[in-house]
Amino acid sequence: MPQYAVLIFEAVPPENLPPEVMQGHMDLPGKIAEKGGRTIAGLALDQPGTATVIRGGLVTDGPFIETKEALGGVFVIEARDLDHALTLAAMTPIVEGCVEVRPLIGFEVVG
């Protein structure tokens, strides 16, 4: 099945997320499986202030851009098609933000 990245953007800091939202994230892989999809991986990102940016060879502290919503995590799912991926991603609990769905392009890393 095709794979999709689901990018989670949230305006509420992780420490302020309600317990039911945090539990919703924990329950999401099971809900996706119930709907015929599969969660391949899930990763939460640390606070934007912990980011280090490299641009044009210069290394700076802090996030790349200032936004109201921060990229808080990403998970990779398998779905039948984009419509199915959108249905699955729509189950992601968000307090104040959104999710972005992108098809993944497969490639092999040769080492």
Coordinates of N, CA and C in Angstrom, one line a residue:
M1 N 0.8 -1.2 0.0 CA 0.0 0.0 0.0 C 0.9 1.2 0.0
P2 N 0.4 2.3 -0.6 CA 1.1 3.6 -0.5 C 1.3 4.1 0.9
Q3 N 2.4 4.8 1.1 CA 2.7 5.4 2.4 C 2.5 6.9 2.4
Y4 N 2.1 7.5 3.5 CA 1.8 8.9 3.7 C 2.4 9.4 5.0
A5 N 3.0 10.6 5.0 CA 3.4 11.2 6.2 C 2.2 12.1 6.7
V6 N 1.9 12.0 7.9 CA 0.9 12.9 8.6 C 1.7 13.8 9.5
L7 N 1.8 15.1 9.2 CA 2.5 16.0 10.0 C 1.5 16.7 10.9
I8 N 1.8 16.7 12.2 CA 0.9 17.2 13.2 C 1.4 18.6 13.6
F9 N 0.5 19.6 13.4 CA 0.8 21.0 13.8 C -0.1 21.4 14.9
E10 N 0.4 21.9 16.0 CA -0.4 22.2 17.2 C 0.1 23.5 17.8
A11 N -0.9 24.4 18.2 CA -0.6 25.6 18.8 C -0.4 25.5 20.3
V12 N -1.0 24.4 20.9 CA -0.9 24.2 22.3 C 0.4 23.4 22.6
P13 N 1.2 23.9 23.5 CA 2.4 23.1 23.9 C 2.1 21.8 24.5
P14 N 3.0 20.8 24.2 CA 2.7 19.4 24.7 C 2.4 19.3 26.1
E15 N 3.0 20.1 27.0 CA 2.7 20.0 28.4 C 1.4 20.5 28.8
N16 N 0.7 21.2 27.9 CA -0.6 21.8 28.1 C -1.7 21.0 27.4
L17 N -1.4 20.0 26.7 CA -2.4 19.2 26.0 C -3.2 18.4 27.1
P18 N -4.6 18.4 26.9 CA -5.4 17.7 27.8 C -5.1 16.2 27.8
P19 N -5.3 15.5 28.9 CA -5.0 14.1 29.0 C -5.7 13.2 27.9
E20 N -7.0 13.6 27.6 CA -7.7 12.9 26.6 C -7.1 13.0 25.2
V21 N -6.5 14.1 24.9 CA -5.8 14.3 23.6 C -4.6 13.5 23.6
M22 N -3.8 13.5 24.6 CA -2.6 12.6 24.7 C -3.0 11.1 24.6
Q23 N -4.1 10.7 25.2 CA -4.6 9.3 25.1 C -5.0 9.1 23.7
G24 N -5.6 10.1 23.1 CA -6.1 9.9 21.7 C -4.9 9.6 20.7
H25 N -3.8 10.2 21.0 CA -2.6 10.0 20.2 C -2.1 8.5 20.4
M26 N -2.2 8.1 21.7 CA -1.8 6.7 22.0 C -2.7 5.7 21.3
D27 N -4.0 6.0 21.2 CA -5.0 5.1 20.7 C -5.1 5.1 19.2
L28 N -4.5 6.1 18.5 CA -4.6 6.3 17.1 C -4.2 5.2 16.2
P29 N -3.0 4.5 16.5 CA -2.6 3.4 15.7 C -3.7 2.3 15.6
G30 N -4.3 2.0 16.7 CA -5.4 1.0 16.8 C -6.6 1.4 15.9
K31 N -7.0 2.7 16.0 CA -8.1 3.2 15.3 C -7.8 3.2 13.8
I32 N -6.6 3.5 13.4 CA -6.2 3.4 12.0 C -6.3 2.0 11.5
A33 N -5.8 1.0 12.3 CA -5.9 -0.4 11.9 C -7.3 -0.8 11.7
E34 N -8.2 -0.4 12.6 CA -9.6 -0.7 12.5 C -10.2 -0.2 11.2
K35 N -9.7 0.8 10.6 CA -10.2 1.4 9.4 C -9.5 0.9 8.2
G36 N -8.6 -0.1 8.3 CA -7.9 -0.7 7.2 C -6.6 -0.2 6.8
G37 N -6.0 0.7 7.7 CA -4.7 1.3 7.4 C -3.7 0.7 8.4
R38 N -2.5 1.2 8.3 CA -1.4 0.7 9.2 C -0.5 1.8 9.5
T39 N -0.2 1.9 10.8 CA 0.8 2.9 11.2 C 2.2 2.3 11.2
I40 N 3.1 2.9 10.4 CA 4.5 2.4 10.2 C 5.4 3.0 11.3
A41 N 5.2 4.3 11.6 CA 6.1 4.9 12.6 C 5.4 6.1 13.1
G42 N 5.8 6.5 14.3 CA 5.3 7.8 14.9 C 6.4 8.4 15.8
L43 N 6.6 9.7 15.6 CA 7.6 10.4 16.3 C 7.1 11.7 16.8
A44 N 7.3 12.0 18.1 CA 7.0 13.4 18.6 C 8.3 14.2 18.5
L45 N 8.1 15.5 18.2 CA 9.3 16.4 18.2 C 9.4 17.2 19.5
D46 N 10.6 17.5 19.9 CA 10.8 18.4 21.1 C 10.3 19.8 20.7
Q47 N 10.3 20.6 21.7 CA 9.9 22.0 21.6 C 10.6 22.7 20.5
P48 N 10.0 23.7 19.7 CA 10.6 24.4 18.7 C 11.9 25.1 19.1
G49 N 11.9 25.6 20.3 CA 13.1 26.3 20.9 C 14.4 25.4 21.0
T50 N 14.2 24.1 20.8 CA 15.3 23.2 20.9 C 15.9 23.0 19.5
A51 N 15.3 23.6 18.5 CA 15.8 23.4 17.1 C 17.1 24.1 16.8
T52 N 17.9 23.5 15.9 CA 19.1 24.1 15.4 C 19.0 24.1 13.9
V53 N 19.2 25.3 13.3 CA 19.0 25.5 11.9 C 20.3 25.6 11.2
I54 N 20.5 25.0 10.0 CA 21.7 25.2 9.2 C 21.2 25.7 7.9
R55 N 21.6 26.9 7.6 CA 21.2 27.6 6.3 C 22.4 28.2 5.7
G56 N 22.7 27.8 4.5 CA 23.9 28.4 3.8 C 25.2 28.2 4.5
G57 N 25.2 27.1 5.3 CA 26.4 26.7 6.0 C 26.5 27.4 7.4
L58 N 25.6 28.3 7.7 CA 25.6 28.9 9.0 C 24.7 28.2 9.9
V59 N 25.1 27.9 11.2 CA 24.3 27.2 12.2 C 23.8 28.2 13.2
T60 N 22.5 28.2 13.4 CA 21.8 29.1 14.3 C 20.9 28.3 15.2
D61 N 20.6 28.9 16.4 CA 19.7 28.3 17.3 C 18.3 28.7 16.9
G62 N 17.3 27.9 17.3 CA 15.9 28.3 17.2 C 15.3 27.7 15.9
P63 N 14.0 27.9 15.9 CA 13.2 27.3 14.7 C 13.5 28.1 13.4
F64 N 13.2 27.4 12.3 CA 13.4 28.0 11.0 C 12.5 29.2 10.8
I65 N 11.3 29.1 11.2 CA 10.3 30.2 11.0 C 9.5 30.4 12.3
E66 N 9.0 31.5 12.5 CA 8.1 31.8 13.7 C 6.6 31.6 13.2
T67 N 5.9 30.7 13.8 CA 4.5 30.5 13.5 C 3.7 30.3 14.8
K68 N 2.4 30.4 14.7 CA 1.5 30.2 15.8 C 1.5 28.7 16.1
E69 N 1.5 27.9 15.1 CA 1.4 26.4 15.3 C 2.8 25.9 15.1
A70 N 3.2 24.9 15.8 CA 4.5 24.3 15.7 C 4.3 22.8 15.2
L71 N 5.3 22.4 14.4 CA 5.3 21.0 14.0 C 5.6 20.2 15.3
G72 N 4.7 19.4 15.8 CA 4.8 18.7 17.0 C 5.2 17.2 16.8
G73 N 4.9 16.7 15.6 CA 5.2 15.3 15.4 C 4.9 14.8 14.0
V74 N 5.2 13.6 13.7 CA 4.9 13.1 12.4 C 4.7 11.6 12.6
F75 N 3.8 11.0 11.8 CA 3.7 9.6 11.8 C 3.5 9.2 10.3
V76 N 3.9 8.0 10.0 CA 3.8 7.4 8.7 C 2.8 6.3 8.7
I77 N 1.9 6.4 7.7 CA 0.8 5.4 7.6 C 0.8 4.8 6.2
E78 N 0.2 3.6 6.2 CA -0.1 3.0 4.9 C -1.6 3.1 4.7
A79 N -2.0 3.5 3.5 CA -3.4 3.6 3.2 C -3.6 3.2 1.7
R80 N -4.9 2.9 1.4 CA -5.2 2.4 0.1 C -4.9 3.5 -1.0
D81 N -5.2 4.7 -0.7 CA -5.1 5.9 -1.6 C -5.1 7.1 -0.7
L82 N -5.0 8.3 -1.4 CA -5.0 9.6 -0.7 C -6.3 9.8 0.1
D83 N -7.4 9.5 -0.5 CA -8.7 9.6 0.2 C -8.7 8.8 1.5
H84 N -8.3 7.6 1.4 CA -8.2 6.8 2.6 C -7.2 7.4 3.6
A85 N -6.1 7.9 3.2 CA -5.1 8.5 4.1 C -5.7 9.7 4.8
L86 N -6.5 10.5 4.0 CA -7.1 11.7 4.6 C -8.1 11.3 5.7
T87 N -8.9 10.2 5.4 CA -9.9 9.7 6.4 C -9.1 9.3 7.7
L88 N -8.0 8.6 7.5 CA -7.3 8.1 8.7 C -6.6 9.3 9.4
A89 N -6.1 10.2 8.7 CA -5.4 11.3 9.3 C -6.4 12.3 10.1
A90 N -7.6 12.3 9.6 CA -8.6 13.2 10.2 C -8.9 12.7 11.6
M91 N -8.6 11.5 12.0 CA -8.8 11.0 13.4 C -7.8 11.5 14.4
T92 N -6.7 12.2 13.9 CA -5.7 12.7 14.8 C -6.3 13.7 15.7
P93 N -6.1 13.6 17.0 CA -6.6 14.6 18.0 C -5.8 15.9 18.0
I94 N -6.4 17.0 17.7 CA -5.8 18.3 17.7 C -6.6 19.2 18.6
V95 N -5.9 20.0 19.4 CA -6.6 21.0 20.2 C -6.8 22.3 19.4
E96 N -5.7 22.8 18.9 CA -5.7 24.1 18.1 C -4.6 24.0 17.0
G97 N -5.0 23.4 15.9 CA -4.0 23.3 14.8 C -4.5 22.5 13.7
C98 N -3.7 21.7 13.1 CA -4.1 20.9 11.9 C -3.2 19.7 11.7
V99 N -3.5 18.9 10.7 CA -2.6 17.9 10.3 C -2.4 18.1 8.8
E100 N -1.3 17.7 8.3 CA -1.0 17.8 6.9 C -0.6 16.4 6.4
V101 N -1.1 16.0 5.3 CA -0.9 14.7 4.7 C -0.1 14.8 3.4
R102 N 1.0 14.1 3.3 CA 1.8 14.1 2.1 C 2.2 12.7 1.7
P103 N 2.0 12.4 0.4 CA 2.4 11.1 -0.1 C 4.0 11.0 0.1
L104 N 4.4 9.8 0.4 CA 5.9 9.6 0.5 C 6.4 8.9 -0.8
I105 N 7.5 9.3 -1.2 CA 8.2 8.8 -2.4 C 9.2 7.9 -1.9
G106 N 9.1 6.6 -2.3 CA 10.1 5.6 -1.9 C 11.4 5.8 -2.5
F107 N 12.5 5.5 -1.8 CA 13.8 5.5 -2.3 C 14.7 4.6 -1.4
E108 N 15.8 4.1 -1.9 CA 16.7 3.3 -1.1 C 17.9 4.1 -0.8
V109 N 18.4 4.0 0.4 CA 19.6 4.6 0.8 C 20.7 3.6 0.6
V110 N 21.7 3.9 -0.2 CA 22.8 3.1 -0.4 C 24.0 3.6 0.4
G111 N 24.6 2.7 1.3 CA 25.6 3.1 2.2 C 26.9 2.7 1.9

